[in-house]
CSV table of C-alpha atoms in Angstrom, one decimal:
chain,number,residue,atom,x,y,z
E,48,MET,CA,-57.3,-26.0,22.4
E,49,LEU,CA,-59.1,-25.7,19.1
E,50,LEU,CA,-57.7,-29.0,17.8
E,51,ALA,CA,-58.8,-30.8,21.0
E,52,TYR,CA,-62.2,-29.2,20.7
E,53,ARG,CA,-62.7,-30.3,17.1
E,54,LEU,CA,-61.3,-33.8,17.5
E,55,PHE,CA,-62.8,-34.7,20.9
E,56,ASP,CA,-66.5,-34.2,20.0
E,57,LYS,CA,-66.5,-30.5,20.9
E,58,GLU,CA,-66.4,-31.3,24.6
E,59,VAL,CA,-65.3,-28.3,26.6
E,60,LEU,CA,-64.3,-30.5,29.6
E,61,SER,CA,-61.8,-32.8,27.8
E,62,PRO,CA,-58.5,-33.0,29.8
E,63,THR,CA,-56.4,-31.6,26.9
E,64,LEU,CA,-58.7,-28.6,26.5
E,65,ILE,CA,-58.6,-27.9,30.3
E,66,THR,CA,-54.8,-28.3,30.3
E,67,CYS,CA,-54.4,-25.9,27.3
E,68,ALA,CA,-56.9,-23.4,28.9
E,69,ALA,CA,-54.9,-23.5,32.2
E,70,PHE,CA,-51.6,-22.8,30.5
E,71,LEU,CA,-53.2,-20.1,28.4
E,72,VAL,CA,-54.5,-18.3,31.5
E,73,SER,CA,-51.1,-18.8,33.2
E,74,THR,CA,-49.3,-17.3,30.1
E,75,ILE,CA,-51.6,-14.3,30.0
E,76,LEU,CA,-51.2,-13.6,33.7
E,77,ALA,CA,-47.4,-13.9,33.3
E,78,MET,CA,-47.6,-11.3,30.6
E,79,ILE,CA,-49.6,-9.0,32.9
E,80,GLY,CA,-46.9,-9.7,35.5
E,81,LEU,CA,-44.4,-7.9,33.2
E,82,LEU,CA,-46.0,-4.7,34.6
E,83,SER,CA,-45.0,-5.6,38.2
E,84,TRP,CA,-43.2,-8.8,39.4
E,85,ASN,CA,-42.2,-10.5,36.2
E,86,ASP,CA,-38.5,-9.8,35.3
E,87,GLN,CA,-38.4,-12.4,32.5
E,88,GLY,CA,-38.8,-10.2,29.3
E,89,TYR,CA,-38.5,-13.2,27.0
E,90,LEU,CA,-38.6,-17.0,27.0
E,91,ARG,CA,-35.7,-19.2,26.0
E,92,ALA,CA,-36.2,-21.6,23.2
E,93,SER,CA,-35.7,-24.5,25.6
E,94,THR,CA,-38.5,-23.3,27.8
E,95,MET,CA,-40.9,-23.0,24.9
E,96,ALA,CA,-39.9,-26.4,23.6
E,97,ILE,CA,-40.5,-28.0,27.0
E,98,CYS,CA,-44.0,-26.5,27.3
E,99,ILE,CA,-45.0,-27.1,23.7
E,100,LEU,CA,-43.8,-30.7,23.6
E,101,GLY,CA,-45.3,-31.4,27.0
E,102,ILE,CA,-48.8,-30.2,26.0
E,103,ALA,CA,-48.6,-31.9,22.6
E,104,SER,CA,-47.6,-35.2,24.3
E,105,PHE,CA,-50.5,-34.8,26.7
E,106,PHE,CA,-52.9,-34.3,23.8
E,107,THR,CA,-51.4,-37.4,22.0
E,108,GLY,CA,-52.0,-39.5,25.1
E,109,GLU,CA,-55.6,-38.5,25.4
E,110,LEU,CA,-56.1,-39.1,21.6
E,111,ILE,CA,-54.7,-42.6,22.0
E,112,SER,CA,-57.0,-43.3,24.9
E,113,ARG,CA,-60.1,-42.2,23.0
E,114,ILE,CA,-59.1,-44.4,20.0
E,115,ILE,CA,-58.7,-47.4,22.2
E,116,PHE,CA,-61.9,-46.9,24.1
E,117,LYS,CA,-63.9,-46.0,21.0
E,118,CYS,CA,-64.5,-49.6,20.0
E,119,ASP,CA,-66.1,-50.3,23.4
E,120,ASN,CA,-68.6,-47.4,23.1
E,121,LYS,CA,-71.3,-48.9,20.9
E,122,LYS,CA,-74.4,-48.4,23.0
E,123,ASP,CA,-75.9,-45.4,24.7
E,124,ASN,CA,-75.0,-45.4,28.4
E,125,SER,CA,-76.3,-41.9,29.2
E,126,ARG,CA,-76.6,-41.3,32.9
E,127,LYS,CA,-80.2,-41.6,34.2
E,128,ASN,CA,-81.4,-38.9,36.6
E,129,ARG,CA,-81.9,-40.1,40.2
E,130,THR,CA,-82.9,-38.5,43.4
E,131,ILE,CA,-80.7,-39.5,46.3
E,132,GLN,CA,-82.4,-39.5,49.6
E,133,ILE,CA,-80.4,-39.1,52.9
E,134,ARG,CA,-82.1,-39.8,56.2
E,135,THR,CA,-82.2,-37.0,58.8
E,136,ILE,CA,-80.3,-39.0,61.4
E,137,VAL,CA,-77.5,-39.5,58.8
E,138,TYR,CA,-77.2,-35.7,58.3
E,139,ILE,CA,-77.1,-35.2,62.1
E,140,LEU,CA,-74.3,-37.8,62.6
E,141,ILE,CA,-72.3,-36.5,59.7
E,142,THR,CA,-72.6,-32.9,61.1
E,143,ILE,CA,-71.4,-34.1,64.5
E,144,PHE,CA,-68.5,-35.9,62.9
E,145,ILE,CA,-67.4,-32.9,60.8
E,146,ILE,CA,-67.5,-30.5,63.8
E,147,ALA,CA,-65.6,-33.0,66.0
E,148,ALA,CA,-63.0,-33.6,63.3
E,149,THR,CA,-62.5,-29.8,62.8
E,150,ILE,CA,-62.1,-29.1,66.6
E,151,ILE,CA,-59.7,-32.1,67.0
E,152,LEU,CA,-57.5,-30.9,64.1
E,153,ILE,CA,-57.3,-27.4,65.5
E,154,VAL,CA,-56.3,-28.8,68.9
E,155,GLU,CA,-53.7,-31.1,67.3
E,156,ILE,CA,-52.2,-28.3,65.2
E,157,LYS,CA,-51.8,-26.1,68.3
E,158,ARG,CA,-50.2,-29.0,70.2
E,159,VAL,CA,-47.7,-29.6,67.4
E,160,CYS,CA,-46.9,-25.8,67.2
E,161,LEU,CA,-46.4,-25.6,71.0
E,162,SER,CA,-44.0,-28.6,70.8
E,163,PHE,CA,-41.8,-26.6,68.4
E,164,GLY,CA,-41.8,-23.5,70.6
E,165,PHE,CA,-44.7,-21.5,69.0
E,166,LYS,CA,-46.0,-19.0,71.6
E,167,GLY,CA,-48.8,-17.2,69.7
E,168,ASP,CA,-52.5,-17.4,70.3
E,169,SER,CA,-53.8,-16.7,66.8
E,170,LEU,CA,-55.0,-19.6,64.7
E,171,PRO,CA,-53.8,-18.1,61.4
E,172,GLU,CA,-50.3,-17.6,62.9
E,173,ALA,CA,-50.4,-21.2,64.1
E,174,LEU,CA,-51.4,-22.5,60.7
E,175,ALA,CA,-48.6,-20.5,59.1
E,176,PHE,CA,-46.1,-21.9,61.6
E,177,TYR,CA,-47.3,-25.4,61.2
E,178,ARG,CA,-47.1,-25.1,57.4
E,179,SER,CA,-43.4,-24.1,57.7
E,180,LYS,CA,-42.8,-27.5,59.4
E,181,THR,CA,-44.6,-29.7,56.8
E,182,SER,CA,-42.9,-31.5,53.9
E,183,LEU,CA,-43.6,-28.5,51.7
E,184,PHE,CA,-40.8,-26.6,53.3
E,185,SER,CA,-38.8,-28.8,55.7
E,186,ASN,CA,-38.8,-32.3,57.2
E,187,GLU,CA,-39.0,-31.4,60.8
E,188,LEU,CA,-42.3,-33.2,61.4
E,189,ASN,CA,-40.8,-36.5,60.2
E,190,SER,CA,-37.4,-36.1,61.7
E,191,THR,CA,-38.8,-35.2,65.2
E,192,GLY,CA,-41.8,-37.6,65.1
E,193,ILE,CA,-44.0,-34.8,66.3
E,194,ASP,CA,-47.1,-34.4,64.1
E,195,ILE,CA,-50.9,-34.6,64.0
E,196,GLY,CA,-52.1,-37.9,65.3
E,197,PHE,CA,-53.0,-40.8,63.0
E,198,ILE,CA,-56.7,-40.8,63.9
E,199,PRO,CA,-57.2,-37.0,63.4
E,200,LYS,CA,-55.4,-37.3,60.0
E,201,GLN,CA,-57.9,-40.1,58.9
E,202,MET,CA,-60.8,-38.0,60.1
E,203,LYS,CA,-59.5,-35.1,58.0
E,204,LYS,CA,-59.5,-37.4,54.9
E,205,VAL,CA,-63.0,-38.5,55.6
E,206,VAL,CA,-64.2,-34.9,55.8
E,207,ASP,CA,-62.4,-34.2,52.4
E,208,CYS,CA,-64.2,-37.1,50.9
E,209,LEU,CA,-67.6,-36.1,52.4
E,210,PHE,CA,-67.3,-32.9,50.5
E,211,VAL,CA,-67.1,-34.5,47.1
E,212,ILE,CA,-69.8,-37.0,48.0
E,213,PHE,CA,-72.3,-34.3,49.0
E,214,ALA,CA,-71.3,-32.1,46.1
E,215,PHE,CA,-72.5,-34.8,43.8
E,216,ILE,CA,-75.7,-35.4,45.8
E,217,ALA,CA,-76.5,-31.7,45.8
E,218,THR,CA,-75.9,-31.3,42.1
E,219,ASN,CA,-77.7,-34.6,41.2
E,220,ASN,CA,-80.7,-33.8,43.3
E,221,PHE,CA,-80.9,-30.2,41.9
E,222,LEU,CA,-81.0,-31.6,38.3
E,223,SER,CA,-83.4,-34.4,39.2
E,224,ASN,CA,-86.0,-32.4,41.1
E,225,LYS,CA,-85.5,-28.6,41.6
E,226,LYS,CA,-88.8,-28.4,43.5
E,227,ASN,CA,-87.5,-30.6,46.4
E,228,LYS,CA,-85.2,-27.9,47.9
E,229,SER,CA,-84.2,-30.0,50.9
E,230,GLY,CA,-82.8,-32.6,48.5
E,231,TYR,CA,-80.0,-30.2,47.5
E,232,ILE,CA,-79.9,-27.5,50.2
E,233,TYR,CA,-79.0,-30.0,53.0
E,234,PRO,CA,-76.1,-31.5,51.0
E,235,LEU,CA,-74.9,-28.0,50.3
E,236,VAL,CA,-74.8,-27.2,54.0
E,237,ILE,CA,-72.7,-30.3,54.6
E,238,CYS,CA,-70.3,-29.1,51.9
E,239,MET,CA,-70.0,-25.7,53.6
E,240,MET,CA,-69.3,-27.4,56.9
E,241,CYS,CA,-66.4,-29.3,55.3
E,242,VAL,CA,-64.7,-26.1,54.2
E,243,PRO,CA,-63.0,-25.0,57.5
E,244,SER,CA,-61.1,-28.3,57.8
E,245,SER,CA,-59.6,-27.6,54.3
E,246,PHE,CA,-57.3,-25.1,56.0
E,247,LEU,CA,-56.1,-27.6,58.5
E,248,GLY,CA,-54.2,-30.1,56.4
E,249,ASN,CA,-50.9,-28.5,55.7
E,250,GLY,CA,-52.0,-25.0,56.8
E,251,GLY,CA,-52.7,-23.8,53.3
E,252,ARG,CA,-55.5,-23.2,50.9
E,253,ALA,CA,-54.8,-26.0,48.4
E,254,MET,CA,-57.5,-28.4,49.6
E,255,LEU,CA,-60.1,-25.5,49.5
E,256,MET,CA,-59.2,-25.0,45.8
E,257,HIS,CA,-59.4,-28.8,45.2
E,258,MET,CA,-62.9,-28.8,46.8
E,259,ILE,CA,-64.1,-26.0,44.5
E,260,ILE,CA,-62.6,-27.6,41.4
E,261,SER,CA,-64.2,-30.9,42.3
E,262,PHE,CA,-67.6,-29.3,42.8
E,263,VAL,CA,-67.4,-27.4,39.5
E,264,MET,CA,-66.2,-30.6,37.7
E,265,ILE,CA,-69.1,-32.6,39.0
E,266,ALA,CA,-71.7,-30.0,38.1
E,267,ALA,CA,-70.2,-29.4,34.6
E,268,ILE,CA,-70.0,-33.1,33.8
E,269,LEU,CA,-73.5,-33.8,34.9
E,270,LEU,CA,-74.8,-30.8,32.9
E,271,GLN,CA,-72.8,-31.9,29.8
E,272,VAL,CA,-74.2,-35.5,30.1
E,273,LEU,CA,-77.7,-34.2,30.7
E,274,TYR,CA,-77.5,-31.9,27.6
E,275,LYS,CA,-76.3,-34.7,25.4
E,276,LYS,CA,-79.2,-36.8,26.5
E,277,THR,CA,-82.1,-34.3,26.4
E,278,LYS,CA,-80.7,-31.6,24.0
E,279,THR,CA,-82.5,-29.0,26.2
E,280,PRO,CA,-81.3,-25.4,25.6
E,281,VAL,CA,-81.3,-24.8,29.4
E,282,VAL,CA,-77.8,-26.4,29.8
E,283,ASN,CA,-76.3,-25.6,26.4
E,284,LYS,CA,-72.6,-25.4,25.8
E,285,LYS,CA,-72.4,-21.6,25.9
E,286,LYS,CA,-73.9,-21.3,29.3
E,287,LEU,CA,-71.7,-24.1,30.5
E,288,ILE,CA,-68.6,-22.3,29.5
E,289,ILE,CA,-69.8,-19.0,31.1
E,290,THR,CA,-70.6,-20.9,34.3
E,291,ILE,CA,-67.1,-22.4,34.4
E,292,CYS,CA,-65.5,-19.0,33.8
E,293,CYS,CA,-67.6,-17.4,36.5
E,294,ALA,CA,-66.7,-20.2,38.9
E,295,ALA,CA,-63.0,-19.6,38.1
E,296,LEU,CA,-63.2,-15.9,38.8
E,297,LEU,CA,-65.1,-16.5,42.0
E,298,SER,CA,-62.4,-19.1,43.1
E,299,GLY,CA,-59.7,-16.5,42.5
E,300,LEU,CA,-61.6,-14.0,44.7
E,301,ILE,CA,-62.0,-16.6,47.4
E,302,PHE,CA,-58.4,-17.6,47.2
E,303,TYR,CA,-57.2,-14.0,47.6
E,304,SER,CA,-59.7,-13.1,50.4
E,305,THR,CA,-58.6,-16.1,52.5
E,306,THR,CA,-54.9,-15.1,52.6
E,307,SER,CA,-55.1,-13.8,56.1
E,308,ILE,CA,-56.9,-16.9,57.4
E,309,VAL,CA,-53.9,-19.1,56.9
E,310,GLY,CA,-51.4,-16.4,58.1
E,311,ARG,CA,-50.1,-15.6,54.6
E,312,ASN,CA,-48.9,-12.2,53.5
E,313,ASN,CA,-50.0,-10.8,50.1
E,314,ASN,CA,-47.3,-8.2,50.1
E,315,ASP,CA,-49.9,-5.5,50.1
E,316,SER,CA,-50.6,-6.2,46.4
E,317,ASN,CA,-54.0,-5.9,44.7
E,318,ILE,CA,-55.9,-9.0,43.6
E,319,VAL,CA,-54.7,-8.7,39.9
E,320,GLU,CA,-51.1,-8.5,40.9
E,321,TYR,CA,-51.4,-11.2,43.5
E,322,MET,CA,-53.2,-13.7,41.3
E,323,SER,CA,-51.0,-12.9,38.3
E,324,PHE,CA,-48.0,-13.9,40.4
E,325,TYR,CA,-49.5,-17.0,41.9
E,326,LEU,CA,-50.7,-18.5,38.6
E,327,GLY,CA,-48.4,-16.8,36.2
E,328,THR,CA,-45.0,-17.2,37.9
E,329,PRO,CA,-44.4,-21.0,37.1
E,330,ILE,CA,-43.4,-20.5,33.4
E,331,ALA,CA,-41.4,-17.4,34.2
E,332,SER,CA,-39.7,-19.2,37.1
E,333,MET,CA,-38.9,-22.2,34.9
E,334,ASN,CA,-37.4,-19.9,32.3
E,335,LYS,CA,-35.2,-18.3,35.0
E,336,LYS,CA,-34.2,-21.6,36.5
E,337,ILE,CA,-33.1,-22.9,33.1
E,338,THR,CA,-31.1,-19.7,32.5
E,339,GLU,CA,-29.4,-20.1,35.8
E,340,GLY,CA,-28.7,-23.8,35.3
E,341,GLY,CA,-27.6,-26.1,38.1
E,342,ILE,CA,-30.1,-29.0,38.0
E,343,GLU,CA,-29.3,-31.4,40.7
E,344,HIS,CA,-31.0,-34.5,42.2
E,345,ASP,CA,-29.7,-37.5,44.2
E,346,LYS,CA,-32.1,-40.3,43.3
E,347,ILE,CA,-33.6,-41.3,40.0
E,348,GLY,CA,-37.0,-39.7,39.5
E,349,GLU,CA,-37.2,-38.2,43.0
E,350,LYS,CA,-38.9,-35.0,41.9
E,351,THR,CA,-41.5,-36.7,39.7
E,352,PHE,CA,-42.1,-39.7,42.0
E,353,TYR,CA,-41.9,-38.0,45.4
E,354,GLY,CA,-45.0,-39.8,46.5
E,355,VAL,CA,-43.3,-43.2,45.9
E,356,TYR,CA,-40.2,-42.2,47.8
E,357,SER,CA,-42.1,-40.7,50.7
E,358,THR,CA,-44.3,-43.8,51.0
E,359,LEU,CA,-41.2,-46.1,51.0
E,360,ASP,CA,-39.7,-44.0,53.7
E,361,ARG,CA,-42.9,-44.0,55.7
E,362,TYR,CA,-42.8,-47.8,55.8
E,363,GLY,CA,-39.1,-48.0,56.6
E,364,ILE,CA,-38.1,-49.5,53.2
E,365,ILE,CA,-35.7,-46.7,52.3
E,366,LYS,CA,-34.4,-43.6,54.0
E,367,TYR,CA,-35.8,-40.5,52.3
E,368,ASP,CA,-36.3,-37.3,54.3
E,369,LYS,CA,-36.2,-34.5,51.8
E,370,PRO,CA,-39.0,-31.8,51.7
E,371,ASN,CA,-41.4,-31.8,48.8
E,372,SER,CA,-40.3,-28.4,47.5
E,373,ASN,CA,-38.0,-26.9,44.8
E,374,ASP,CA,-35.3,-24.2,45.1
E,375,TRP,CA,-36.5,-20.6,45.4
E,376,VAL,CA,-36.1,-18.0,42.7
E,377,THR,CA,-36.8,-14.3,43.1
E,378,HIS,CA,-38.7,-12.0,40.7
E,379,ASN,CA,-38.4,-8.4,41.7
E,380,GLY,CA,-38.8,-9.2,45.4
E,381,TYR,CA,-41.4,-11.9,44.9
E,382,HIS,CA,-40.2,-15.5,45.8
E,383,SER,CA,-41.4,-18.5,43.9
E,384,ASN,CA,-40.5,-22.3,43.9
E,385,VAL,CA,-43.0,-23.6,41.3
E,386,TYR,CA,-41.9,-24.3,37.7
E,387,THR,CA,-44.9,-26.1,36.1
E,388,SER,CA,-45.5,-29.8,36.0
E,389,PHE,CA,-42.9,-30.2,33.2
E,390,TRP,CA,-40.0,-29.1,35.4
E,391,SER,CA,-39.8,-32.2,37.6
E,392,GLU,CA,-40.0,-34.5,34.6
E,393,TYR,CA,-37.3,-32.5,32.8
E,394,CYS,CA,-35.0,-32.5,35.8
E,395,ASP,CA,-35.3,-36.2,36.3
E,396,PHE,CA,-35.4,-37.6,32.8
E,397,GLY,CA,-34.7,-34.7,30.3
E,398,ILE,CA,-36.9,-33.7,27.4
E,399,LEU,CA,-37.6,-37.3,26.5
E,400,GLY,CA,-39.0,-37.8,30.0
E,401,VAL,CA,-41.4,-34.9,29.5
E,402,ILE,CA,-42.7,-36.4,26.3
E,403,ILE,CA,-43.2,-39.9,27.7
E,404,LEU,CA,-44.5,-39.0,31.1
E,405,GLN,CA,-46.9,-36.3,29.7
E,406,ALA,CA,-48.2,-38.8,27.2
E,407,ILE,CA,-49.0,-41.3,30.0
E,408,PHE,CA,-50.6,-38.5,32.0
E,409,GLY,CA,-52.8,-37.6,29.0
E,410,PHE,CA,-53.7,-41.2,28.3
E,411,CYS,CA,-54.8,-41.9,31.9
E,412,SER,CA,-56.7,-38.6,32.1
E,413,GLY,CA,-58.4,-39.2,28.8
E,414,LEU,CA,-59.4,-42.8,29.6
E,415,MET,CA,-60.8,-41.8,33.0
E,416,TYR,CA,-62.7,-38.9,31.4
E,417,VAL,CA,-64.3,-41.0,28.7
E,418,MET,CA,-65.2,-43.8,31.2
E,419,VAL,CA,-66.9,-41.2,33.4
E,420,THR,CA,-68.9,-39.4,30.7
E,421,LYS,CA,-69.8,-42.5,28.6
E,422,LYS,CA,-70.5,-45.0,31.4
E,423,ASP,CA,-73.0,-44.8,34.3
E,424,ASN,CA,-70.3,-45.2,37.0
E,425,ILE,CA,-70.7,-42.6,39.7
E,426,TYR,CA,-67.8,-43.9,41.8
E,427,LEU,CA,-65.4,-43.1,38.9
E,428,LEU,CA,-67.0,-39.7,38.5
E,429,LEU,CA,-66.4,-39.0,42.2
E,430,VAL,CA,-62.7,-40.1,41.9
E,431,TYR,CA,-62.2,-38.1,38.7
E,432,ALA,CA,-63.7,-34.9,40.3
E,433,PHE,CA,-61.7,-35.4,43.5
E,434,TYR,CA,-58.4,-35.4,41.6
E,435,ALA,CA,-59.4,-33.1,38.8
E,436,TYR,CA,-57.2,-30.4,40.3
E,437,VAL,CA,-54.1,-32.2,38.9
E,438,LEU,CA,-55.2,-31.0,35.4
E,439,ILE,CA,-55.4,-27.4,36.4
E,440,ASP,CA,-52.6,-27.2,39.0
E,441,GLN,CA,-50.1,-28.7,36.6
E,442,ILE,CA,-49.4,-25.1,35.5
E,443,ARG,CA,-47.7,-24.9,38.9
E,444,ASP,CA,-46.4,-28.4,39.8
E,445,ASN,CA,-46.5,-32.1,39.0
E,446,HIS,CA,-49.3,-33.6,41.1
E,447,PHE,CA,-50.3,-36.5,38.9
E,448,TYR,CA,-47.3,-38.7,39.7
E,449,SER,CA,-47.4,-37.6,43.3
E,450,LEU,CA,-50.6,-39.5,43.5
E,451,LEU,CA,-48.6,-42.8,43.5
E,452,SER,CA,-48.6,-43.1,47.2
E,453,SER,CA,-50.4,-44.9,50.1
E,454,THR,CA,-52.4,-41.7,50.8
E,455,THR,CA,-54.1,-42.0,47.5
E,456,ILE,CA,-55.1,-45.6,48.2
E,457,VAL,CA,-56.7,-44.5,51.5
E,458,TYR,CA,-58.6,-41.7,49.8
E,459,LEU,CA,-59.9,-44.2,47.2
E,460,VAL,CA,-61.1,-46.6,49.8
E,461,ILE,CA,-62.8,-43.8,51.8
E,462,ILE,CA,-64.6,-42.5,48.8
E,463,TYR,CA,-65.8,-45.9,47.8
E,464,CYS,CA,-67.1,-46.6,51.3
E,465,LEU,CA,-69.0,-43.3,51.5
E,466,TYR,CA,-70.3,-43.8,48.0
E,467,PHE,CA,-71.6,-47.3,48.9
E,468,LEU,CA,-73.2,-46.2,52.1
E,469,LEU,CA,-74.7,-42.8,51.0
E,470,ILE,CA,-75.3,-43.1,47.3
E,471,LYS,CA,-75.4,-46.6,46.0
E,472,LYS,CA,-77.8,-47.9,48.7
E,473,ASP,CA,-80.2,-44.9,48.5
E,474,TYR,CA,-81.3,-44.5,44.8
E,475,LYS,CA,-84.8,-43.6,44.0
E,476,TRP,CA,-85.4,-43.6,40.2
E,477,ILE,CA,-87.6,-40.8,38.8
E,478,LYS,CA,-88.6,-39.7,35.4
E,479,LEU,CA,-86.7,-36.8,33.8
E,480,ASN,CA,-88.7,-33.6,33.6
E,481,LYS,CA,-87.9,-32.4,30.1
E,482,LYS,CA,-89.6,-29.1,30.8
């Protein structure tokens, strides 16, 4: 973290620093877990080697990306402040669309659950039942052909993308003109309306966390760019770090408090014990899995490139119907199947695969980050923020290479279309108020 901070222009949002911070928090929580769920009293040398080499390779990849891009960065491309105006009729139409999409998704999920014999009336129970049928745990939805319809799925994707679009509009308008409250309050209302549908994808809270991370990332990057441009003490680095930490704590509280909404059980544990297990278990689980041995896979790179295999299966090119989940391990009665992002790479290609694949990950993340912060390209910022969760969630699983799928292409197209219609066509330039 310190090395990345010094070498990368003291930027607190660099991908390497975020990665190191995420693994640091995970390690601390795993140590706290020694008081309750964690039965791994020490780490094997191989476990530590995988983690250290993986992070070092990620850092090297970002360093290379910055060296290559540096020769292109000769002029100041600081982002100019703009007020984005959205017509009232557009707000009304988007509101109707979000409500309709949410209702249709609920009806579809209940229909699928009834098809599998679910007899309950509670929505949280239905979400938990539906989640058990998704590719996270089984392949029943694919094998039976019973799932949410194509159109409702696409509507869900649009709602997800609307969140990141209006998160940017709200933050941008707040920084541009705080006095015009409607300019950022209305977009915030749209963001809040997108939240209920986040529970309706796979019946979990992952998308909700992705939304929060994307909002924080957009706000933090805009504040960082604004500070570099104006040097105003209102958005200095210390306050930026404090804001990010507060957002992280608030996210943990929201995550814990929404357990019952998706029909999950927190085993009657308090928030510290629950969050220490959820975020601290991957390293301990990987250590236990390495100790037990028995790494098996049928196809080359199937754990790392699950998105590729599932896409090929979706279009009938190959037959691949395995669930996107690892084997379960138990820690003092707690069950876990996440082993950090390094595990899939290690299983598929060994320690050399961890080094190479993490370097590629770091290179792509670093290049994207530099292009977002140095160039005035809002579309890249929206995409980077939308997928920023892969940096933090790699303490749990490998999501970066899972993005190599047709679903990602659809999301990129939707984000661009919404960006073109709602942002690019409605700029109104104003002078920056340095006060």
